[in-house]
Amino acid sequence: MTINTMAKGGWHREQMACFRKMERVIVAMQDPDMGMKLRNQRLLITVIPHAMTGRDIIDWLTQNYNICDEEALHVGGMLVRYGYVYPLKEPRSLVLRPDESPYRFQTPYFWTSTRWPASELDYAVYLAKKNIRKQGELMEYEKERYSLLHKRINHTWDFVVMQAREQLRASKQRRKADRIVLECQEQAYWLINRPPPGAHNVLDMGLERPNTFSSRVTLV
């Protein structure tokens, strides 16, 4: 039992160290002088401010860390998979596309390293809000989880619905671009903390090719 606990603790320390390293890259990417040049990106008819493209991310990484496009795509892909950058065009897919697809930096509140408890109540409010907004058109796995949560925390369901409606009411006071950004931010967080069936849980499986990230992206 002691050995298992120590192993788990060692894995957690290694994972957190890599999270911190990714966060230093993110901070560098947002540096006012040396960071990425953010600009407006059009999403259908809505203009999203302070965004960048997948191609922009790869170009910045290659130029600033002296790595090839393939390695930059891998590093940038990790930043997306672990929720430090999120997609605007296809928010259900945490993948970095090396094209003009728009992305934004995730707010530090949702950074993976914060590990604030993703409770059933929080997830229920998120699903209830999404269910109301989309008039019941949730993904199949979300419908199943919504139904399960309704049974499991039925005693607080009135509160769940009340919170969902209140958050939607507050959201309607925002500009459309801000609403889209908030929805994508939140969805990215829950895709990591409550991944769809069959998807890799990056928080449980550990870091894919951690040595590649550590050896190729040298941080001062």
XYZ file of C-alpha atoms in Angstrom:
220
model
C 0.000 0.000 0.000
C 2.840 2.374 0.839
C 4.548 1.641 -2.477
C 1.394 2.378 -4.425
C 0.886 5.646 -2.588
C 4.460 6.720 -3.271
C 4.134 5.769 -6.929
C 0.942 7.759 -7.241
C 2.555 10.732 -5.522
C 5.561 10.566 -7.835
C 3.318 10.433 -10.895
C 1.335 13.416 -9.610
C 4.512 15.454 -9.078
C 5.741 14.603 -12.573
C 2.370 15.508 -14.053
C 2.201 18.815 -12.178
C 5.767 19.682 -13.246
C 4.773 19.227 -16.886
C 1.606 21.289 -16.363
C 3.763 24.108 -14.978
C 6.056 23.860 -17.953
C 3.130 24.105 -20.384
C 1.876 27.101 -18.434
C 5.237 28.842 -18.808
C 4.947 28.338 -22.561
C 1.417 29.792 -22.461
C 2.612 32.810 -20.469
C 5.425 33.368 -22.988
C 2.936 33.119 -25.854
C 0.880 35.891 -24.239
C 3.801 38.213 -23.500
C 2.886 41.741 -24.703
C 6.225 42.198 -26.490
C 7.527 38.774 -27.502
C 4.304 36.792 -27.517
C 1.813 36.008 -30.243
C 0.021 38.787 -32.078
C -3.641 38.230 -31.365
C -6.284 39.578 -33.698
C -9.957 39.365 -34.531
C -11.093 36.069 -36.054
C -14.405 35.654 -37.829
C -16.597 32.743 -36.786
C -19.378 32.688 -39.393
C -20.780 36.208 -38.956
C -19.444 36.802 -35.444
C -16.082 38.488 -34.877
C -14.147 36.971 -31.968
C -11.452 39.275 -30.496
C -8.036 38.285 -29.098
C -7.801 35.062 -31.094
C -5.209 33.287 -33.230
C -5.138 30.478 -35.778
C -3.675 27.008 -35.519
C -1.075 28.060 -38.079
C -0.162 31.077 -35.923
C 0.499 28.784 -32.946
C 2.764 26.461 -34.921
C 4.691 29.337 -36.490
C 5.283 30.999 -33.108
C 6.510 27.763 -31.513
C 8.902 26.991 -34.372
C 10.345 30.503 -34.317
C 10.698 30.851 -30.556
C 11.859 27.330 -29.618
C 13.787 26.457 -32.776
C 11.803 23.284 -33.458
C 10.376 21.873 -36.679
C 6.719 22.074 -37.730
C 6.073 18.472 -36.716
C 7.368 19.028 -33.195
C 5.531 22.350 -32.940
C 2.310 20.589 -33.934
C 2.924 18.019 -31.184
C 3.670 20.658 -28.530
C 0.762 22.850 -29.626
C -1.468 19.783 -29.679
C -0.586 19.085 -26.047
C -1.498 22.656 -25.115
C -4.928 22.074 -26.668
C -5.463 18.544 -25.283
C -4.662 19.725 -21.770
C -6.973 22.714 -22.054
C -4.548 25.643 -22.165
C -5.748 26.618 -25.636
C -9.252 25.869 -26.902
C -10.840 25.761 -30.367
C -13.621 28.098 -31.440
C -14.651 26.530 -34.729
C -15.028 22.921 -33.557
C -15.245 23.219 -29.756
C -16.048 19.520 -29.249
C -12.668 18.504 -30.666
C -9.589 19.379 -28.597
C -7.244 19.125 -31.557
C -4.781 21.635 -32.982
C -5.362 22.052 -36.707
C -2.417 23.529 -38.666
C -4.619 25.871 -40.671
C -6.748 28.987 -40.248
C -9.014 27.437 -37.599
C -9.457 29.953 -34.748
C -8.283 29.355 -31.155
C -8.076 31.308 -27.930
C -6.090 31.042 -24.714
C -7.979 29.472 -21.834
C -8.542 31.627 -18.760
C -6.216 30.595 -15.868
C -9.300 29.778 -13.779
C -9.784 26.690 -15.966
C -6.103 25.692 -16.192
C -5.554 21.989 -15.612
C -3.086 22.540 -12.762
C -5.646 24.357 -10.616
C -7.529 21.046 -10.269
C -10.471 22.722 -8.573
C -12.997 20.006 -7.755
C -15.181 19.249 -10.778
C -18.184 18.269 -8.698
C -21.319 16.467 -9.824
C -23.304 19.577 -8.953
C -21.158 21.783 -11.209
C -21.425 19.275 -14.046
C -25.188 19.015 -13.570
C -25.548 22.811 -13.814
C -23.425 22.812 -16.972
C -25.512 20.076 -18.594
C -28.789 21.676 -17.488
C -27.685 25.001 -18.946
C -26.666 23.342 -22.200
C -29.915 21.361 -22.295
C -31.995 24.536 -21.945
C -29.929 26.466 -24.465
C -30.038 23.696 -27.065
C -33.646 22.727 -26.264
C -32.774 19.155 -25.339
C -30.317 18.517 -28.176
C -27.482 17.153 -26.058
C -25.022 14.529 -27.262
C -26.216 10.999 -26.480
C -23.629 10.470 -23.751
C -24.582 13.844 -22.247
C -28.247 12.843 -22.202
C -27.342 9.656 -20.331
C -25.227 11.531 -17.811
C -27.893 14.216 -17.422
C -30.481 11.537 -16.628
C -28.124 9.777 -14.209
C -27.308 13.003 -12.389
C -31.002 13.860 -12.191
C -31.563 10.580 -10.324
C -28.421 10.807 -8.212
C -28.860 14.358 -6.936
C -32.605 14.659 -7.343
C -32.892 16.304 -3.928
C -31.015 19.370 -5.234
C -32.379 19.419 -8.793
C -34.477 22.534 -8.295
C -31.281 24.328 -7.317
C -29.484 22.933 -10.394
C -32.153 24.239 -12.757
C -32.350 27.574 -10.938
C -28.565 28.041 -11.257
C -28.635 27.061 -14.922
C -31.409 29.551 -15.713
C -29.707 32.319 -13.744
C -26.417 31.806 -15.570
C -28.205 31.820 -18.926
C -30.045 34.986 -17.959
C -26.755 36.678 -17.088
C -25.193 35.412 -20.323
C -27.901 37.063 -22.416
C -26.665 40.440 -21.176
C -23.306 39.830 -22.880
C -22.331 40.391 -26.498
C -22.672 37.374 -28.785
C -18.903 37.061 -29.180
C -18.465 36.947 -25.401
C -21.184 34.302 -25.086
C -19.451 32.105 -27.672
C -16.111 32.482 -25.886
C -17.587 31.541 -22.501
C -19.402 28.520 -23.937
C -16.209 27.273 -25.625
C -14.153 27.848 -22.463
C -16.584 25.870 -20.362
C -16.962 23.082 -22.894
C -13.189 22.647 -23.144
C -12.979 22.342 -19.358
C -15.650 19.650 -19.185
C -14.256 17.703 -22.155
C -11.125 17.271 -20.053
C -12.773 16.677 -16.685
C -15.704 14.605 -17.979
C -14.445 13.175 -21.281
C -16.851 11.431 -23.684
C -16.980 7.614 -23.678
C -13.992 6.136 -25.462
C -11.950 9.324 -25.228
C -8.623 9.330 -23.395
C -8.806 10.882 -19.951
C -5.658 13.009 -19.958
C -5.894 13.560 -16.193
C -5.799 9.822 -15.450
C -3.610 8.412 -18.225
C -0.610 10.600 -17.512
C 1.299 12.664 -20.035
C 1.869 11.394 -23.535
C 5.541 11.559 -24.528
C 6.492 13.880 -21.634
C 10.195 13.669 -22.453
C 9.571 15.093 -25.919
C 7.990 18.177 -24.459
C 10.720 18.530 -21.857
C 13.702 18.019 -24.128
C 12.620 19.923 -27.223
C 11.051 22.985 -25.607
C 13.752 24.476 -23.400
C 12.522 27.095 -20.964
C 14.656 29.686 -19.239
